[in-house]
C-alpha positions as protocol buffer text, in pm:
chain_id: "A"
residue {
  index: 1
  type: UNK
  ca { x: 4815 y: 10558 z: -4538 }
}
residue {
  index: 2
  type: UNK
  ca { x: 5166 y: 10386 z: -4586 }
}
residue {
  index: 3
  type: UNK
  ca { x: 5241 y: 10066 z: -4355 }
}
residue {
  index: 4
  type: UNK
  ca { x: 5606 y: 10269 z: -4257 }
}
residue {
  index: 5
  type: UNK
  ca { x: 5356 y: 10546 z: -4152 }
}
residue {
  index: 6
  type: UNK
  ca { x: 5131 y: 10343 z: -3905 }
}
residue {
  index: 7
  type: UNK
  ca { x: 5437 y: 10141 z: -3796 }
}
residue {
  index: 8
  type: UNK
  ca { x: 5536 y: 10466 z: -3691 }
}
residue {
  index: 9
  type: UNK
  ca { x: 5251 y: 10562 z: -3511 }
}
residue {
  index: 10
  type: UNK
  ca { x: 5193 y: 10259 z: -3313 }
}
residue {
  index: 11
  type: UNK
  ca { x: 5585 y: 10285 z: -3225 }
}
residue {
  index: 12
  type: UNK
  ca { x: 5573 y: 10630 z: -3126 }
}
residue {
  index: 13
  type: UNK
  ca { x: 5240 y: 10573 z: -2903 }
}
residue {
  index: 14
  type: UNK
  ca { x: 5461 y: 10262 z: -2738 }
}
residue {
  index: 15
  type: UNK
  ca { x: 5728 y: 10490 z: -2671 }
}
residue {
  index: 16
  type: UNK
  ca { x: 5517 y: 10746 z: -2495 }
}
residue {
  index: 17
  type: UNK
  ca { x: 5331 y: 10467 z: -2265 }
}
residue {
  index: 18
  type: UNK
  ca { x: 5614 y: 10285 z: -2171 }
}
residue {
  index: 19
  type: UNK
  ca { x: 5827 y: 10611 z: -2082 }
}
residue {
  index: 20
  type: UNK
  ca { x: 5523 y: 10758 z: -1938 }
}
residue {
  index: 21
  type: UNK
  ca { x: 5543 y: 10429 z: -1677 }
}
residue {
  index: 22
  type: UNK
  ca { x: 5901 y: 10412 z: -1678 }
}
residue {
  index: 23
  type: UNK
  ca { x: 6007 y: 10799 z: -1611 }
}
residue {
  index: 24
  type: UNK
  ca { x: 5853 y: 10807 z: -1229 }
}
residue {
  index: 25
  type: UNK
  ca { x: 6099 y: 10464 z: -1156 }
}
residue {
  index: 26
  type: UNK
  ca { x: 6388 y: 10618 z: -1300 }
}
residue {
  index: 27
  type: UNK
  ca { x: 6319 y: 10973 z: -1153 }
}
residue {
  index: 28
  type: UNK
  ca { x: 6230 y: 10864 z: -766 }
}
residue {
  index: 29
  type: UNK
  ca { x: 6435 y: 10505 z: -798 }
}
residue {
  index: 30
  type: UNK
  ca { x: 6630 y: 10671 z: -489 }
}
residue {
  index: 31
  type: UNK
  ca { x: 6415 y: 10893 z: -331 }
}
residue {
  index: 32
  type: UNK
  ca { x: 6242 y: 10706 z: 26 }
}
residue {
  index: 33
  type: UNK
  ca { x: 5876 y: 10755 z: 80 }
}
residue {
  index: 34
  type: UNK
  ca { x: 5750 y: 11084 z: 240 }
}
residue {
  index: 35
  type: UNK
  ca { x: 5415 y: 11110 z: 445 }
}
residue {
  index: 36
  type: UNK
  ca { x: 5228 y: 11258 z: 181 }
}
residue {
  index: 37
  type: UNK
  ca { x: 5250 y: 10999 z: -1 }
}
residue {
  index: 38
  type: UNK
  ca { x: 5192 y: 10735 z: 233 }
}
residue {
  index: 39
  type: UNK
  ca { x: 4869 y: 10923 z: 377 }
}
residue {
  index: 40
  type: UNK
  ca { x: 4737 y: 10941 z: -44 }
}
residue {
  index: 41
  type: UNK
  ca { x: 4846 y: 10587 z: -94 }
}
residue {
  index: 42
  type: UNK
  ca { x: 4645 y: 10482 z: 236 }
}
residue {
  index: 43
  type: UNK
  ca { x: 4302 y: 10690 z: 176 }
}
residue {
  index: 44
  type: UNK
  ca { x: 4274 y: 10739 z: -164 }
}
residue {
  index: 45
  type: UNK
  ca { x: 4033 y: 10421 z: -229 }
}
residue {
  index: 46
  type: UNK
  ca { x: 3808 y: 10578 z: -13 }
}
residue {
  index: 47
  type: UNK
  ca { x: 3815 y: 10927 z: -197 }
}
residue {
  index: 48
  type: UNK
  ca { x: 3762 y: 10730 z: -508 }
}
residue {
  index: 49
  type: UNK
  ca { x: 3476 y: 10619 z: -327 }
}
residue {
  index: 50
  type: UNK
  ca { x: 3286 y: 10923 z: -220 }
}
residue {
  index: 51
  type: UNK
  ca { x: 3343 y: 11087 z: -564 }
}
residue {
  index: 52
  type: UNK
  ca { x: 3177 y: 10771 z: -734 }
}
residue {
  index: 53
  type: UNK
  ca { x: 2912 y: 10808 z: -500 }
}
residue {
  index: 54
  type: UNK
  ca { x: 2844 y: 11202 z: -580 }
}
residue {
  index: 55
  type: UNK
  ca { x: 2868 y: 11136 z: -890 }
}
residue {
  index: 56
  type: UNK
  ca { x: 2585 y: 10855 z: -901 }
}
residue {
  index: 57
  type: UNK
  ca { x: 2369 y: 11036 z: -699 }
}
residue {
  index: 58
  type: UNK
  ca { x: 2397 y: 11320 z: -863 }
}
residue {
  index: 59
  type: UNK
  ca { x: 2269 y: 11153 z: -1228 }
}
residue {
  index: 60
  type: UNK
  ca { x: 1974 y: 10974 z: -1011 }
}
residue {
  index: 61
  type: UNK
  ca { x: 1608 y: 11125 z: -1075 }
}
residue {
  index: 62
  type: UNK
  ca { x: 1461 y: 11106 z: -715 }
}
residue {
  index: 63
  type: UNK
  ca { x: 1115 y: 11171 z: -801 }
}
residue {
  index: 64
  type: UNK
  ca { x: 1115 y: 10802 z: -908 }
}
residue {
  index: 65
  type: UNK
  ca { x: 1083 y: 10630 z: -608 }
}
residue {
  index: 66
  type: UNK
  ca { x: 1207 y: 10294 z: -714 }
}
residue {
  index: 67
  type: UNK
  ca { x: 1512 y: 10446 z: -898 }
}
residue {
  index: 68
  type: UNK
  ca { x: 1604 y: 10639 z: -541 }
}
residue {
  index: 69
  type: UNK
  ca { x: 1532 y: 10348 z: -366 }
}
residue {
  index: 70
  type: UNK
  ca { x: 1772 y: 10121 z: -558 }
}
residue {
  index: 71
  type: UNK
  ca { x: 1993 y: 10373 z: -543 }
}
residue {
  index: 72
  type: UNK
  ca { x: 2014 y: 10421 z: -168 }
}
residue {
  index: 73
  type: UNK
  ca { x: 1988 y: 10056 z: -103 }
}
residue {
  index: 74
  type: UNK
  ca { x: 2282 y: 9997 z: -306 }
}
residue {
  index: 75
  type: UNK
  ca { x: 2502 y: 10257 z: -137 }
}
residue {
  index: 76
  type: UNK
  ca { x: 2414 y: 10194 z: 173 }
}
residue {
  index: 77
  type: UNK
  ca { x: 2556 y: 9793 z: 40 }
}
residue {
  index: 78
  type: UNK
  ca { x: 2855 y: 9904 z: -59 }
}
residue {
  index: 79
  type: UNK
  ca { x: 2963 y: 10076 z: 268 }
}
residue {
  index: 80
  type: UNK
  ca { x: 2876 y: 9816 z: 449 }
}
residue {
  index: 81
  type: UNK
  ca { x: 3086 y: 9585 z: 227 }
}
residue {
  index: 82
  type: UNK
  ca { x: 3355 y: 9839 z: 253 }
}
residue {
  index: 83
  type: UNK
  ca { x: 3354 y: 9849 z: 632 }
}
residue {
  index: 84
  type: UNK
  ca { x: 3316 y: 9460 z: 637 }
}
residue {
  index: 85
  type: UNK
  ca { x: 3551 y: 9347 z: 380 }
}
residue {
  index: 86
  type: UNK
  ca { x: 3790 y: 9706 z: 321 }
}
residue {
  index: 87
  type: UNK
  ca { x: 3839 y: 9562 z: 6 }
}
residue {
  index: 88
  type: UNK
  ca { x: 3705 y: 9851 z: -235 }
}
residue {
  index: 89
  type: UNK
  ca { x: 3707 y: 9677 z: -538 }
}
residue {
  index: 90
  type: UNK
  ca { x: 3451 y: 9374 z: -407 }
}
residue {
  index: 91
  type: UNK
  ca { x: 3259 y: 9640 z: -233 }
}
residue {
  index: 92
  type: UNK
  ca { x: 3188 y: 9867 z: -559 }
}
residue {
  index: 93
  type: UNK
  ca { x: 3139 y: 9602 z: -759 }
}
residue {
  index: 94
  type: UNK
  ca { x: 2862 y: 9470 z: -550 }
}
residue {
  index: 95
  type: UNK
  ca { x: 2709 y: 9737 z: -487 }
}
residue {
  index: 96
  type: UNK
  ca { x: 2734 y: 9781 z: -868 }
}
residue {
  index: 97
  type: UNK
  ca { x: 2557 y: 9444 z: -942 }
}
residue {
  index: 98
  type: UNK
  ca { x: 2308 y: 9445 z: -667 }
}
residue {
  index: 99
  type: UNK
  ca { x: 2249 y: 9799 z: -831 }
}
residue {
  index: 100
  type: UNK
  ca { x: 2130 y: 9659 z: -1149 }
}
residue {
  index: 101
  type: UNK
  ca { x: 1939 y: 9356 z: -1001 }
}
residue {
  index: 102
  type: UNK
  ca { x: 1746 y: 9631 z: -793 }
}
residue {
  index: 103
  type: UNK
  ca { x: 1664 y: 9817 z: -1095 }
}
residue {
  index: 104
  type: UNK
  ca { x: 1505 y: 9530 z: -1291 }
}
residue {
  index: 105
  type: UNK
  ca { x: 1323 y: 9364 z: -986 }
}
residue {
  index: 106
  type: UNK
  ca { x: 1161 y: 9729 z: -859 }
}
């Protein structure tokens, strides 16, 4: 492959991630914010949330007790965290990390 070729490449992959990020600001630059939006903006850590949990649950062999068990523990941790701290990115990640401390100790 020719250098003019990959310059190209990486140039053309700029230009579609920076106008990609830059399109919704110059499309909605004067448009105010409508409820929908506002209601999304306000819950959607918390649907982020319930999907990761699904989806962890769903991968988790509960004939193995202490897999379950480290499982539920840790889920139970991170909604707790969540209602303490409704910060969802401290809360996931410990509840990620006491996770994998569970795992090895049980």
């Amino acid at each position: 492959m020719s250098s003019s070729y990959m310059f190209l490449a990486v140039f053309m992959g700029f230009l579609a991630t920076f106008g990609g990020r830059l399109l919704p600001y110059l499309i909605f630059r004067k448009k105010s914010e409508g409820k929908n939006l506002a209601f999304i903006q306000r819950n959607m850590p918390l649907v982020i949330m319930v999907v990761l949990v699904f989806y962890t649950l769903l991968s988790i062999d509960f004939s193995d007790t202490s897999k379950a068990l480290s499982a539920i523990i840790a889920c139970i941790s991170t909604l707790a965290l969540q209602i303490c701290f409704k910060n969802a990115l401290v809360s996931m990640f410990s509840g990620t990390c006491l996770y994998m401390v569970l795992l090895r100790v049980f």
